[in-house]
JSON list of C-alpha atoms in Angstrom, two decimals:
[
{"chain": "A", "resi": 1, "resn": "PRO", "atom": "CA", "xyz": [5.09, -49.25, -8.77]},
{"chain": "A", "resi": 2, "resn": "TYR", "atom": "CA", "xyz": [8.65, -49.45, -10.17]},
{"chain": "A", "resi": 3, "resn": "VAL", "atom": "CA", "xyz": [7.54, -48.62, -13.72]},
{"chain": "A", "resi": 4, "resn": "GLN", "atom": "CA", "xyz": [5.29, -45.81, -12.49]},
{"chain": "A", "resi": 5, "resn": "ARG", "atom": "CA", "xyz": [8.13, -44.37, -10.41]},
{"chain": "A", "resi": 6, "resn": "ALA", "atom": "CA", "xyz": [10.52, -44.57, -13.37]},
{"chain": "A", "resi": 7, "resn": "ILE", "atom": "CA", "xyz": [8.01, -42.89, -15.67]},
{"chain": "A", "resi": 8, "resn": "LYS", "atom": "CA", "xyz": [7.36, -40.20, -13.08]},
{"chain": "A", "resi": 9, "resn": "GLU", "atom": "CA", "xyz": [11.12, -39.53, -12.73]},
{"chain": "A", "resi": 10, "resn": "VAL", "atom": "CA", "xyz": [11.49, -39.22, -16.49]},
{"chain": "A", "resi": 11, "resn": "LEU", "atom": "CA", "xyz": [8.51, -36.90, -16.70]},
{"chain": "A", "resi": 12, "resn": "VAL", "atom": "CA", "xyz": [9.81, -34.79, -13.83]},
{"chain": "A", "resi": 13, "resn": "SER", "atom": "CA", "xyz": [13.17, -34.47, -15.62]},
{"chain": "A", "resi": 14, "resn": "VAL", "atom": "CA", "xyz": [11.51, -33.57, -18.92]},
{"chain": "A", "resi": 15, "resn": "TYR", "atom": "CA", "xyz": [9.12, -31.06, -17.36]},
{"chain": "A", "resi": 16, "resn": "ASN", "atom": "CA", "xyz": [11.89, -29.43, -15.37]},
{"chain": "A", "resi": 17, "resn": "VAL", "atom": "CA", "xyz": [13.72, -28.50, -18.58]},
{"chain": "A", "resi": 18, "resn": "LEU", "atom": "CA", "xyz": [10.75, -28.10, -20.91]},
{"chain": "A", "resi": 19, "resn": "SER", "atom": "CA", "xyz": [9.83, -24.64, -22.07]},
{"chain": "A", "resi": 20, "resn": "LEU", "atom": "CA", "xyz": [7.56, -23.40, -24.80]},
{"chain": "A", "resi": 21, "resn": "ARG", "atom": "CA", "xyz": [8.96, -20.49, -26.79]},
{"chain": "A", "resi": 22, "resn": "THR", "atom": "CA", "xyz": [6.39, -17.97, -27.83]},
{"chain": "A", "resi": 23, "resn": "GLY", "atom": "CA", "xyz": [6.84, -14.76, -29.72]},
{"chain": "A", "resi": 24, "resn": "ARG", "atom": "CA", "xyz": [6.97, -12.74, -26.52]},
{"chain": "A", "resi": 25, "resn": "SER", "atom": "CA", "xyz": [8.30, -14.80, -23.65]},
{"chain": "A", "resi": 26, "resn": "VAL", "atom": "CA", "xyz": [9.34, -18.17, -22.38]},
{"chain": "A", "resi": 27, "resn": "ILE", "atom": "CA", "xyz": [6.81, -20.22, -20.41]},
{"chain": "A", "resi": 28, "resn": "THR", "atom": "CA", "xyz": [8.44, -22.87, -18.26]},
{"chain": "A", "resi": 29, "resn": "ALA", "atom": "CA", "xyz": [6.35, -25.86, -17.32]},
{"chain": "A", "resi": 30, "resn": "LYS", "atom": "CA", "xyz": [6.06, -26.70, -13.64]},
{"chain": "A", "resi": 31, "resn": "VAL", "atom": "CA", "xyz": [5.77, -30.20, -12.29]},
{"chain": "A", "resi": 32, "resn": "ILE", "atom": "CA", "xyz": [3.07, -30.82, -9.76]},
{"chain": "A", "resi": 33, "resn": "GLN", "atom": "CA", "xyz": [3.50, -33.77, -7.45]},
{"chain": "A", "resi": 34, "resn": "SER", "atom": "CA", "xyz": [0.09, -35.41, -7.03]},
{"chain": "A", "resi": 35, "resn": "PRO", "atom": "CA", "xyz": [-1.89, -32.19, -6.80]},
{"chain": "A", "resi": 36, "resn": "SER", "atom": "CA", "xyz": [-5.14, -32.03, -4.93]},
{"chain": "A", "resi": 37, "resn": "ASN", "atom": "CA", "xyz": [-8.16, -30.95, -6.90]},
{"chain": "A", "resi": 38, "resn": "GLU", "atom": "CA", "xyz": [-8.15, -27.50, -5.26]},
{"chain": "A", "resi": 39, "resn": "SER", "atom": "CA", "xyz": [-4.41, -26.92, -5.56]},
{"chain": "A", "resi": 40, "resn": "SER", "atom": "CA", "xyz": [-4.43, -27.77, -9.28]},
{"chain": "A", "resi": 41, "resn": "LYS", "atom": "CA", "xyz": [-7.38, -25.41, -9.80]},
{"chain": "A", "resi": 42, "resn": "GLU", "atom": "CA", "xyz": [-5.61, -22.60, -7.94]},
{"chain": "A", "resi": 43, "resn": "LEU", "atom": "CA", "xyz": [-2.43, -23.18, -9.90]},
{"chain": "A", "resi": 44, "resn": "ILE", "atom": "CA", "xyz": [-4.35, -23.09, -13.18]},
{"chain": "A", "resi": 45, "resn": "LEU", "atom": "CA", "xyz": [-6.12, -19.90, -12.10]},
{"chain": "A", "resi": 46, "resn": "GLN", "atom": "CA", "xyz": [-2.87, -18.17, -11.11]},
{"chain": "A", "resi": 47, "resn": "GLN", "atom": "CA", "xyz": [-1.18, -19.14, -14.36]},
{"chain": "A", "resi": 48, "resn": "ALA", "atom": "CA", "xyz": [-4.26, -17.99, -16.28]},
{"chain": "A", "resi": 49, "resn": "LEU", "atom": "CA", "xyz": [-4.05, -14.62, -14.51]},
{"chain": "A", "resi": 50, "resn": "ASN", "atom": "CA", "xyz": [-0.36, -14.34, -15.36]},
{"chain": "A", "resi": 51, "resn": "LEU", "atom": "CA", "xyz": [-0.91, -15.08, -19.03]},
{"chain": "A", "resi": 52, "resn": "PHE", "atom": "CA", "xyz": [-4.06, -12.97, -19.35]},
{"chain": "A", "resi": 53, "resn": "ALA", "atom": "CA", "xyz": [-2.10, -10.10, -17.77]},
{"chain": "A", "resi": 54, "resn": "GLU", "atom": "CA", "xyz": [0.83, -10.59, -20.12]},
{"chain": "A", "resi": 55, "resn": "ARG", "atom": "CA", "xyz": [-1.03, -11.24, -23.38]},
{"chain": "A", "resi": 56, "resn": "GLY", "atom": "CA", "xyz": [-4.63, -10.27, -22.87]},
{"chain": "A", "resi": 57, "resn": "PHE", "atom": "CA", "xyz": [-7.62, -12.55, -23.27]},
{"chain": "A", "resi": 58, "resn": "SER", "atom": "CA", "xyz": [-7.15, -13.01, -27.01]},
{"chain": "A", "resi": 59, "resn": "GLY", "atom": "CA", "xyz": [-3.41, -13.65, -26.80]},
{"chain": "A", "resi": 60, "resn": "ALA", "atom": "CA", "xyz": [-3.47, -16.32, -24.09]},
{"chain": "A", "resi": 61, "resn": "SER", "atom": "CA", "xyz": [-4.38, -19.88, -25.01]},
{"chain": "A", "resi": 62, "resn": "THR", "atom": "CA", "xyz": [-5.66, -22.57, -22.69]},
{"chain": "A", "resi": 63, "resn": "ARG", "atom": "CA", "xyz": [-2.90, -24.89, -23.93]},
{"chain": "A", "resi": 64, "resn": "GLU", "atom": "CA", "xyz": [-0.24, -22.37, -22.84]},
{"chain": "A", "resi": 65, "resn": "ILE", "atom": "CA", "xyz": [-1.99, -21.92, -19.50]},
{"chain": "A", "resi": 66, "resn": "ALA", "atom": "CA", "xyz": [-2.03, -25.70, -18.98]},
{"chain": "A", "resi": 67, "resn": "LEU", "atom": "CA", "xyz": [1.66, -25.92, -19.87]},
{"chain": "A", "resi": 68, "resn": "ALA", "atom": "CA", "xyz": [2.54, -23.06, -17.50]},
{"chain": "A", "resi": 69, "resn": "ALA", "atom": "CA", "xyz": [0.54, -24.75, -14.73]},
{"chain": "A", "resi": 70, "resn": "GLY", "atom": "CA", "xyz": [2.10, -28.15, -15.46]},
{"chain": "A", "resi": 71, "resn": "VAL", "atom": "CA", "xyz": [-1.25, -29.82, -15.99]},
{"chain": "A", "resi": 72, "resn": "ASN", "atom": "CA", "xyz": [-2.94, -31.63, -18.83]},
{"chain": "A", "resi": 73, "resn": "HIS", "atom": "CA", "xyz": [-4.98, -29.35, -21.09]},
{"chain": "A", "resi": 74, "resn": "ALA", "atom": "CA", "xyz": [-8.01, -31.58, -20.49]},
{"chain": "A", "resi": 75, "resn": "LEU", "atom": "CA", "xyz": [-7.96, -30.56, -16.82]},
{"chain": "A", "resi": 76, "resn": "ILE", "atom": "CA", "xyz": [-8.78, -26.99, -17.81]},
{"chain": "A", "resi": 77, "resn": "LYS", "atom": "CA", "xyz": [-11.74, -28.20, -19.85]},
{"chain": "A", "resi": 78, "resn": "TYR", "atom": "CA", "xyz": [-12.82, -30.43, -16.96]},
{"chain": "A", "resi": 79, "resn": "HIS", "atom": "CA", "xyz": [-12.68, -27.67, -14.30]},
{"chain": "A", "resi": 80, "resn": "PHE", "atom": "CA", "xyz": [-13.70, -24.64, -16.36]},
{"chain": "A", "resi": 81, "resn": "GLY", "atom": "CA", "xyz": [-15.23, -25.74, -19.66]},
{"chain": "A", "resi": 82, "resn": "ASN", "atom": "CA", "xyz": [-13.84, -23.11, -21.99]},
{"chain": "A", "resi": 83, "resn": "LYS", "atom": "CA", "xyz": [-11.52, -20.10, -22.05]},
{"chain": "A", "resi": 84, "resn": "GLU", "atom": "CA", "xyz": [-14.29, -17.60, -21.28]},
{"chain": "A", "resi": 85, "resn": "GLU", "atom": "CA", "xyz": [-15.32, -19.53, -18.17]},
{"chain": "A", "resi": 86, "resn": "LEU", "atom": "CA", "xyz": [-11.68, -19.93, -17.16]},
{"chain": "A", "resi": 87, "resn": "TRP", "atom": "CA", "xyz": [-11.33, -16.14, -17.45]},
{"chain": "A", "resi": 88, "resn": "ARG", "atom": "CA", "xyz": [-14.39, -15.60, -15.24]},
{"chain": "A", "resi": 89, "resn": "HIS", "atom": "CA", "xyz": [-13.15, -18.06, -12.64]},
{"chain": "A", "resi": 90, "resn": "ALA", "atom": "CA", "xyz": [-9.74, -16.36, -12.74]},
{"chain": "A", "resi": 91, "resn": "MET", "atom": "CA", "xyz": [-11.44, -12.99, -12.12]},
{"chain": "A", "resi": 92, "resn": "ASP", "atom": "CA", "xyz": [-13.38, -14.51, -9.21]},
{"chain": "A", "resi": 93, "resn": "PHE", "atom": "CA", "xyz": [-10.09, -15.83, -7.81]},
{"chain": "A", "resi": 94, "resn": "LEU", "atom": "CA", "xyz": [-8.44, -12.44, -8.31]},
{"chain": "A", "resi": 95, "resn": "PHE", "atom": "CA", "xyz": [-11.19, -10.39, -6.69]},
{"chain": "A", "resi": 96, "resn": "LYS", "atom": "CA", "xyz": [-11.71, -12.82, -3.80]},
{"chain": "A", "resi": 97, "resn": "ARG", "atom": "CA", "xyz": [-8.03, -12.37, -3.02]},
{"chain": "A", "resi": 98, "resn": "LEU", "atom": "CA", "xyz": [-8.50, -8.59, -3.13]},
{"chain": "A", "resi": 99, "resn": "ASP", "atom": "CA", "xyz": [-11.64, -8.86, -0.97]},
{"chain": "A", "resi": 100, "resn": "GLN", "atom": "CA", "xyz": [-9.73, -10.82, 1.67]},
{"chain": "A", "resi": 101, "resn": "THR", "atom": "CA", "xyz": [-7.08, -8.10, 1.76]},
{"chain": "A", "resi": 102, "resn": "MET", "atom": "CA", "xyz": [-9.61, -5.29, 1.93]},
{"chain": "A", "resi": 103, "resn": "GLU", "atom": "CA", "xyz": [-11.70, -7.03, 4.62]},
{"chain": "A", "resi": 104, "resn": "ALA", "atom": "CA", "xyz": [-8.59, -7.13, 6.81]},
{"chain": "A", "resi": 105, "resn": "VAL", "atom": "CA", "xyz": [-8.05, -3.44, 6.07]},
{"chain": "A", "resi": 106, "resn": "ALA", "atom": "CA", "xyz": [-11.67, -2.68, 6.97]},
{"chain": "A", "resi": 107, "resn": "ARG", "atom": "CA", "xyz": [-11.17, -4.28, 10.38]},
{"chain": "A", "resi": 108, "resn": "GLU", "atom": "CA", "xyz": [-7.99, -2.27, 10.87]},
{"chain": "A", "resi": 109, "resn": "ALA", "atom": "CA", "xyz": [-9.57, 0.99, 9.65]},
{"chain": "A", "resi": 110, "resn": "LYS", "atom": "CA", "xyz": [-12.75, 0.57, 11.70]},
{"chain": "A", "resi": 111, "resn": "GLY", "atom": "CA", "xyz": [-11.18, 2.25, 14.71]},
{"chain": "A", "resi": 112, "resn": "ILE", "atom": "CA", "xyz": [-9.95, 5.26, 12.72]},
{"chain": "A", "resi": 113, "resn": "GLU", "atom": "CA", "xyz": [-12.34, 8.17, 13.25]},
{"chain": "A", "resi": 114, "resn": "ASP", "atom": "CA", "xyz": [-10.93, 10.59, 10.68]},
{"chain": "A", "resi": 115, "resn": "THR", "atom": "CA", "xyz": [-12.30, 9.80, 7.22]},
{"chain": "A", "resi": 116, "resn": "VAL", "atom": "CA", "xyz": [-9.20, 11.09, 5.42]},
{"chain": "A", "resi": 117, "resn": "GLU", "atom": "CA", "xyz": [-6.92, 8.90, 7.53]},
{"chain": "A", "resi": 118, "resn": "ARG", "atom": "CA", "xyz": [-9.22, 5.91, 7.03]},
{"chain": "A", "resi": 119, "resn": "CYS", "atom": "CA", "xyz": [-9.13, 6.41, 3.24]},
{"chain": "A", "resi": 120, "resn": "LYS", "atom": "CA", "xyz": [-5.33, 6.73, 3.37]},
{"chain": "A", "resi": 121, "resn": "VAL", "atom": "CA", "xyz": [-5.17, 3.32, 5.05]},
{"chain": "A", "resi": 122, "resn": "TYR", "atom": "CA", "xyz": [-7.43, 1.80, 2.38]},
{"chain": "A", "resi": 123, "resn": "LEU", "atom": "CA", "xyz": [-5.41, 3.36, -0.42]},
{"chain": "A", "resi": 124, "resn": "ALA", "atom": "CA", "xyz": [-2.04, 2.33, 1.05]},
{"chain": "A", "resi": 125, "resn": "ARG", "atom": "CA", "xyz": [-3.14, -1.29, 1.45]},
{"chain": "A", "resi": 126, "resn": "TYR", "atom": "CA", "xyz": [-4.64, -1.34, -2.03]},
{"chain": "A", "resi": 127, "resn": "ILE", "atom": "CA", "xyz": [-1.35, -0.07, -3.48]},
{"chain": "A", "resi": 128, "resn": "ARG", "atom": "CA", "xyz": [0.54, -2.79, -1.57]},
{"chain": "A", "resi": 129, "resn": "TYR", "atom": "CA", "xyz": [-1.90, -5.39, -2.87]},
{"chain": "A", "resi": 130, "resn": "CYS", "atom": "CA", "xyz": [-1.36, -4.18, -6.46]},
{"chain": "A", "resi": 131, "resn": "ALA", "atom": "CA", "xyz": [2.42, -4.27, -6.00]},
{"chain": "A", "resi": 132, "resn": "LYS", "atom": "CA", "xyz": [2.18, -7.85, -4.72]},
{"chain": "A", "resi": 133, "resn": "HIS", "atom": "CA", "xyz": [-0.24, -8.87, -7.50]},
{"chain": "A", "resi": 134, "resn": "PRO", "atom": "CA", "xyz": [0.66, -6.80, -10.59]},
{"chain": "A", "resi": 135, "resn": "GLU", "atom": "CA", "xyz": [-1.44, -9.07, -12.76]},
{"chain": "A", "resi": 136, "resn": "HIS", "atom": "CA", "xyz": [-4.55, -7.47, -11.24]},
{"chain": "A", "resi": 137, "resn": "ALA", "atom": "CA", "xyz": [-3.81, -3.99, -12.57]},
{"chain": "A", "resi": 138, "resn": "ARG", "atom": "CA", "xyz": [-2.50, -5.29, -15.89]},
{"chain": "A", "resi": 139, "resn": "ILE", "atom": "CA", "xyz": [-5.66, -7.26, -16.59]},
{"chain": "A", "resi": 140, "resn": "MET", "atom": "CA", "xyz": [-7.91, -4.36, -15.61]},
{"chain": "A", "resi": 141, "resn": "ILE", "atom": "CA", "xyz": [-5.98, -1.97, -17.87]},
{"chain": "A", "resi": 142, "resn": "GLN", "atom": "CA", "xyz": [-6.14, -4.40, -20.79]},
{"chain": "A", "resi": 143, "resn": "GLU", "atom": "CA", "xyz": [-9.84, -5.04, -20.35]},
{"chain": "A", "resi": 144, "resn": "SER", "atom": "CA", "xyz": [-10.64, -1.32, -20.06]},
{"chain": "A", "resi": 145, "resn": "THR", "atom": "CA", "xyz": [-9.05, -0.37, -23.40]},
{"chain": "A", "resi": 146, "resn": "GLY", "atom": "CA", "xyz": [-12.27, -1.11, -25.24]},
{"chain": "A", "resi": 147, "resn": "GLU", "atom": "CA", "xyz": [-15.88, -2.07, -24.79]},
{"chain": "A", "resi": 148, "resn": "ASN", "atom": "CA", "xyz": [-16.25, -5.78, -24.31]},
{"chain": "A", "resi": 149, "resn": "PRO", "atom": "CA", "xyz": [-18.57, -8.10, -22.40]},
{"chain": "A", "resi": 150, "resn": "ARG", "atom": "CA", "xyz": [-15.78, -9.14, -20.02]},
{"chain": "A", "resi": 151, "resn": "LEU", "atom": "CA", "xyz": [-15.29, -5.57, -18.80]},
{"chain": "A", "resi": 152, "resn": "ALA", "atom": "CA", "xyz": [-19.05, -5.15, -18.30]},
{"chain": "A", "resi": 153, "resn": "TRP", "atom": "CA", "xyz": [-19.09, -8.40, -16.31]},
{"chain": "A", "resi": 154, "resn": "VAL", "atom": "CA", "xyz": [-16.24, -7.23, -14.02]},
{"chain": "A", "resi": 155, "resn": "VAL", "atom": "CA", "xyz": [-17.91, -3.87, -13.43]},
{"chain": "A", "resi": 156, "resn": "ARG", "atom": "CA", "xyz": [-21.27, -5.47, -12.65]},
{"chain": "A", "resi": 157, "resn": "ASN", "atom": "CA", "xyz": [-19.87, -8.19, -10.39]},
{"chain": "A", "resi": 158, "resn": "TYR", "atom": "CA", "xyz": [-17.02, -6.40, -8.62]},
{"chain": "A", "resi": 159, "resn": "PHE", "atom": "CA", "xyz": [-16.74, -2.64, -9.12]},
{"chain": "A", "resi": 160, "resn": "VAL", "atom": "CA", "xyz": [-20.33, -1.76, -8.29]},
{"chain": "A", "resi": 161, "resn": "PRO", "atom": "CA", "xyz": [-20.44, -3.76, -5.01]},
{"chain": "A", "resi": 162, "resn": "THR", "atom": "CA", "xyz": [-16.99, -2.44, -3.97]},
{"chain": "A", "resi": 163, "resn": "ARG", "atom": "CA", "xyz": [-17.98, 1.14, -4.74]},
{"chain": "A", "resi": 164, "resn": "ARG", "atom": "CA", "xyz": [-20.94, 0.82, -2.39]},
{"chain": "A", "resi": 165, "resn": "ILE", "atom": "CA", "xyz": [-18.62, -0.15, 0.46]},
{"chain": "A", "resi": 166, "resn": "LEU", "atom": "CA", "xyz": [-16.52, 3.00, 0.12]},
{"chain": "A", "resi": 167, "resn": "GLU", "atom": "CA", "xyz": [-19.29, 5.33, -1.05]},
{"chain": "A", "resi": 168, "resn": "LYS", "atom": "CA", "xyz": [-20.08, 6.79, 2.37]},
{"chain": "A", "resi": 169, "resn": "ASP", "atom": "CA", "xyz": [-16.47, 7.81, 3.04]},
{"chain": "A", "resi": 170, "resn": "TYR", "atom": "CA", "xyz": [-16.07, 9.31, -0.44]},
{"chain": "A", "resi": 171, "resn": "GLU", "atom": "CA", "xyz": [-19.33, 11.26, -0.16]},
{"chain": "A", "resi": 172, "resn": "GLU", "atom": "CA", "xyz": [-18.20, 12.69, 3.17]},
{"chain": "A", "resi": 173, "resn": "LEU", "atom": "CA", "xyz": [-14.85, 13.72, 1.69]},
{"chain": "A", "resi": 174, "resn": "MET", "atom": "CA", "xyz": [-16.58, 15.35, -1.29]},
{"chain": "A", "resi": 175, "resn": "ASP", "atom": "CA", "xyz": [-18.99, 17.21, 1.01]},
{"chain": "A", "resi": 176, "resn": "ARG", "atom": "CA", "xyz": [-16.01, 18.51, 3.00]},
{"chain": "A", "resi": 177, "resn": "GLY", "atom": "CA", "xyz": [-14.21, 19.53, -0.20]},
{"chain": "A", "resi": 178, "resn": "SER", "atom": "CA", "xyz": [-11.32, 17.18, 0.51]},
{"chain": "A", "resi": 179, "resn": "ILE", "atom": "CA", "xyz": [-11.66, 15.49, -2.87]}
]
Protein backbone atom coordinates (compact mmCIF):
# COMPACT_ATOMS: atom_id res chain seq x y z
CA PRO A 1 0.00 0.00 0.00
CA TYR A 2 2.73 2.53 0.93
CA VAL A 3 4.70 1.90 -2.28
CA GLN A 4 1.54 2.01 -4.39
CA ARG A 5 0.49 5.29 -2.75
CA ALA A 6 3.94 6.78 -3.31
CA ILE A 7 3.96 5.70 -6.96
CA LYS A 8 0.46 7.08 -7.42
CA GLU A 9 1.51 10.44 -5.91
CA VAL A 10 4.52 10.63 -8.23
CA LEU A 11 2.39 9.75 -11.23
CA VAL A 12 -0.23 12.31 -10.26
CA SER A 13 2.49 14.97 -10.01
CA VAL A 14 4.00 13.99 -13.35
CA TYR A 15 0.65 13.83 -15.14
CA ASN A 16 -0.44 17.16 -13.71
CA VAL A 17 2.48 18.90 -15.41
CA LEU A 18 2.87 16.66 -18.45
CA SER A 19 1.90 18.02 -21.83
CA LEU A 20 2.54 16.82 -25.33
CA ARG A 21 3.46 19.57 -27.78
CA THR A 22 2.08 19.08 -31.23
CA GLY A 23 2.38 21.28 -34.25
CA ARG A 24 -0.97 22.90 -33.55
CA SER A 25 -1.78 22.87 -29.87
CA VAL A 26 -0.87 21.67 -26.43
CA ILE A 27 -2.64 18.58 -25.07
CA THR A 28 -2.48 18.35 -21.30
CA ALA A 29 -2.83 14.94 -19.76
CA LYS A 30 -5.50 14.48 -17.12
CA VAL A 31 -5.18 12.18 -14.16
CA ILE A 32 -8.08 9.89 -13.48
CA GLN A 33 -8.44 8.56 -9.96
CA SER A 34 -9.53 4.92 -10.22
CA PRO A 35 -11.97 5.42 -13.08
CA SER A 36 -14.91 3.15 -13.55
CA ASN A 37 -15.13 1.32 -16.83
CA GLU A 38 -17.91 3.62 -18.07
CA SER A 39 -16.32 6.86 -16.90
CA SER A 40 -13.02 6.02 -18.62
CA LYS A 41 -14.90 5.17 -21.82
CA GLU A 42 -16.82 8.45 -21.70
CA LEU A 43 -13.65 10.40 -21.04
CA ILE A 44 -11.92 8.70 -23.98
CA LEU A 45 -14.92 9.41 -26.20
CA GLN A 46 -15.06 13.09 -25.23
CA GLN A 47 -11.34 13.54 -25.79
CA ALA A 48 -11.64 11.72 -29.12
CA LEU A 49 -14.41 14.13 -30.13
CA ASN A 50 -12.27 17.10 -29.13
CA LEU A 51 -9.28 15.91 -31.13
CA PHE A 52 -11.30 14.77 -34.14
CA ALA A 53 -12.95 18.21 -34.14
CA GLU A 54 -9.61 19.99 -33.90
CA ARG A 55 -7.55 17.88 -36.31
CA GLY A 56 -9.93 15.74 -38.29
CA PHE A 57 -9.92 11.96 -38.43
CA SER A 58 -6.55 11.74 -40.18
CA GLY A 59 -4.83 14.26 -37.92
CA ALA A 60 -5.84 12.75 -34.57
CA SER A 61 -3.96 9.75 -33.24
CA THR A 62 -5.19 7.25 -30.68
CA ARG A 63 -2.01 7.85 -28.66
CA GLU A 64 -2.82 11.57 -28.40
CA ILE A 65 -6.41 10.76 -27.48
CA ALA A 66 -5.20 8.41 -24.74
CA LEU A 67 -2.81 11.07 -23.43
CA ALA A 68 -5.55 13.73 -23.44
CA ALA A 69 -7.87 11.34 -21.59
CA GLY A 70 -5.14 10.36 -19.11
CA VAL A 71 -5.44 6.67 -19.89
CA ASN A 72 -3.14 4.00 -21.22
CA HIS A 73 -3.22 3.66 -25.00
CA ALA A 74 -4.03 -0.04 -24.60
CA LEU A 75 -7.36 0.94 -23.00
CA ILE A 76 -8.47 2.46 -26.30
CA LYS A 77 -7.62 -0.76 -28.12
CA TYR A 78 -9.40 -2.76 -25.42
CA HIS A 79 -12.64 -0.72 -25.53
CA PHE A 80 -12.77 0.22 -29.21
CA GLY A 81 -10.33 -1.92 -31.20
CA ASN A 82 -9.02 0.63 -33.68
CA LYS A 83 -9.29 4.31 -34.60
CA GLU A 84 -12.18 3.78 -37.03
CA GLU A 85 -14.25 2.02 -34.37
CA LEU A 86 -13.30 4.68 -31.82
CA TRP A 87 -14.56 7.30 -34.28
CA ARG A 88 -17.87 5.44 -34.71
CA HIS A 89 -18.32 5.07 -30.97
CA ALA A 90 -17.51 8.76 -30.56
CA MET A 91 -20.19 9.61 -33.15
CA ASP A 92 -22.67 7.38 -31.29
CA PHE A 93 -21.80 9.22 -28.07
CA LEU A 94 -22.15 12.59 -29.82
CA PHE A 95 -25.51 11.86 -31.43
CA LYS A 96 -26.97 10.17 -28.35
CA ARG A 97 -26.20 13.37 -26.47
CA LEU A 98 -27.95 15.36 -29.20
CA ASP A 99 -30.89 12.93 -29.17
CA GLN A 100 -31.31 13.39 -25.41
CA THR A 101 -31.42 17.16 -25.90
CA MET A 102 -33.87 16.96 -28.78
CA GLU A 103 -36.14 14.47 -26.99
CA ALA A 104 -36.49 16.99 -24.17
CA VAL A 105 -37.27 19.67 -26.75
CA ALA A 106 -39.88 17.41 -28.37
CA ARG A 107 -41.66 17.06 -25.03
CA GLU A 108 -41.56 20.82 -24.58
CA ALA A 109 -42.68 21.54 -28.16
CA LYS A 110 -45.49 18.97 -28.11
CA GLY A 111 -47.92 21.48 -26.66
CA ILE A 112 -47.13 24.17 -29.24
CA GLU A 113 -49.83 24.17 -31.91
CA ASP A 114 -48.24 26.58 -34.39
CA THR A 115 -45.74 24.75 -36.60
CA VAL A 116 -43.55 27.81 -37.10
CA GLU A 117 -43.28 28.38 -33.35
CA ARG A 118 -42.59 24.69 -32.78
CA CYS A 119 -39.77 24.77 -35.35
CA LYS A 120 -38.37 27.92 -33.73
CA VAL A 121 -38.15 26.04 -30.43
CA TYR A 122 -36.35 23.13 -32.10
CA LEU A 123 -33.95 25.45 -33.88
CA ALA A 124 -33.20 27.54 -30.77
CA ARG A 125 -32.43 24.45 -28.68
CA TYR A 126 -30.30 22.98 -31.45
CA ILE A 127 -28.28 26.21 -31.64
CA ARG A 128 -27.80 26.13 -27.85
CA TYR A 129 -26.70 22.51 -28.08
CA CYS A 130 -24.15 23.39 -30.78
CA ALA A 131 -22.85 26.30 -28.71
CA LYS A 132 -22.41 23.98 -25.72
CA HIS A 133 -20.81 21.24 -27.86
CA PRO A 134 -18.88 23.00 -30.66
CA GLU A 135 -17.07 19.77 -31.47
CA HIS A 136 -20.31 18.48 -33.02
CA ALA A 137 -20.45 21.13 -35.74
CA ARG A 138 -16.69 21.07 -36.31
CA ILE A 139 -16.65 17.32 -36.91
CA MET A 140 -19.65 17.48 -39.23
CA ILE A 141 -18.07 20.29 -41.26
CA GLN A 142 -14.77 18.41 -41.53
CA GLU A 143 -16.44 15.18 -42.56
CA SER A 144 -18.62 16.90 -45.16
CA THR A 145 -15.71 18.47 -47.06
CA GLY A 146 -15.32 15.35 -49.18
CA GLU A 147 -16.82 11.99 -49.95
CA ASN A 148 -15.75 9.42 -47.43
CA PRO A 149 -17.25 6.32 -45.84
CA ARG A 150 -17.48 8.02 -42.43
CA LEU A 151 -19.78 10.74 -43.78
CA ALA A 152 -21.98 8.12 -45.48
CA TRP A 153 -22.16 6.21 -42.19
CA VAL A 154 -23.25 9.34 -40.25
CA VAL A 155 -25.90 10.20 -42.84
CA ARG A 156 -27.27 6.65 -42.88
CA ASN A 157 -27.27 6.22 -39.10
CA TYR A 158 -28.22 9.69 -37.88
CA PHE A 159 -29.33 12.22 -40.48
CA VAL A 160 -31.92 10.04 -42.21
CA PRO A 161 -33.70 8.98 -38.98
CA THR A 162 -33.61 12.56 -37.61
CA ARG A 163 -34.98 13.97 -40.86
CA ARG A 164 -37.97 11.66 -40.59
CA ILE A 165 -38.81 13.08 -37.16
CA LEU A 166 -39.00 16.66 -38.44
CA GLU A 167 -40.28 15.87 -41.94
CA LYS A 168 -43.96 16.44 -41.17
CA ASP A 169 -43.38 19.93 -39.77
CA TYR A 170 -41.10 20.91 -42.66
CA GLU A 171 -43.57 19.62 -45.26
CA GLU A 172 -46.34 21.66 -43.64
CA LEU A 173 -44.17 24.78 -43.67
CA MET A 174 -43.27 24.23 -47.33
CA ASP A 175 -46.93 23.71 -48.25
CA ARG A 176 -47.78 26.98 -46.51
CA GLY A 177 -44.92 28.77 -48.29
CA SER A 178 -43.22 29.59 -45.00
CA ILE A 179 -39.95 28.01 -46.11
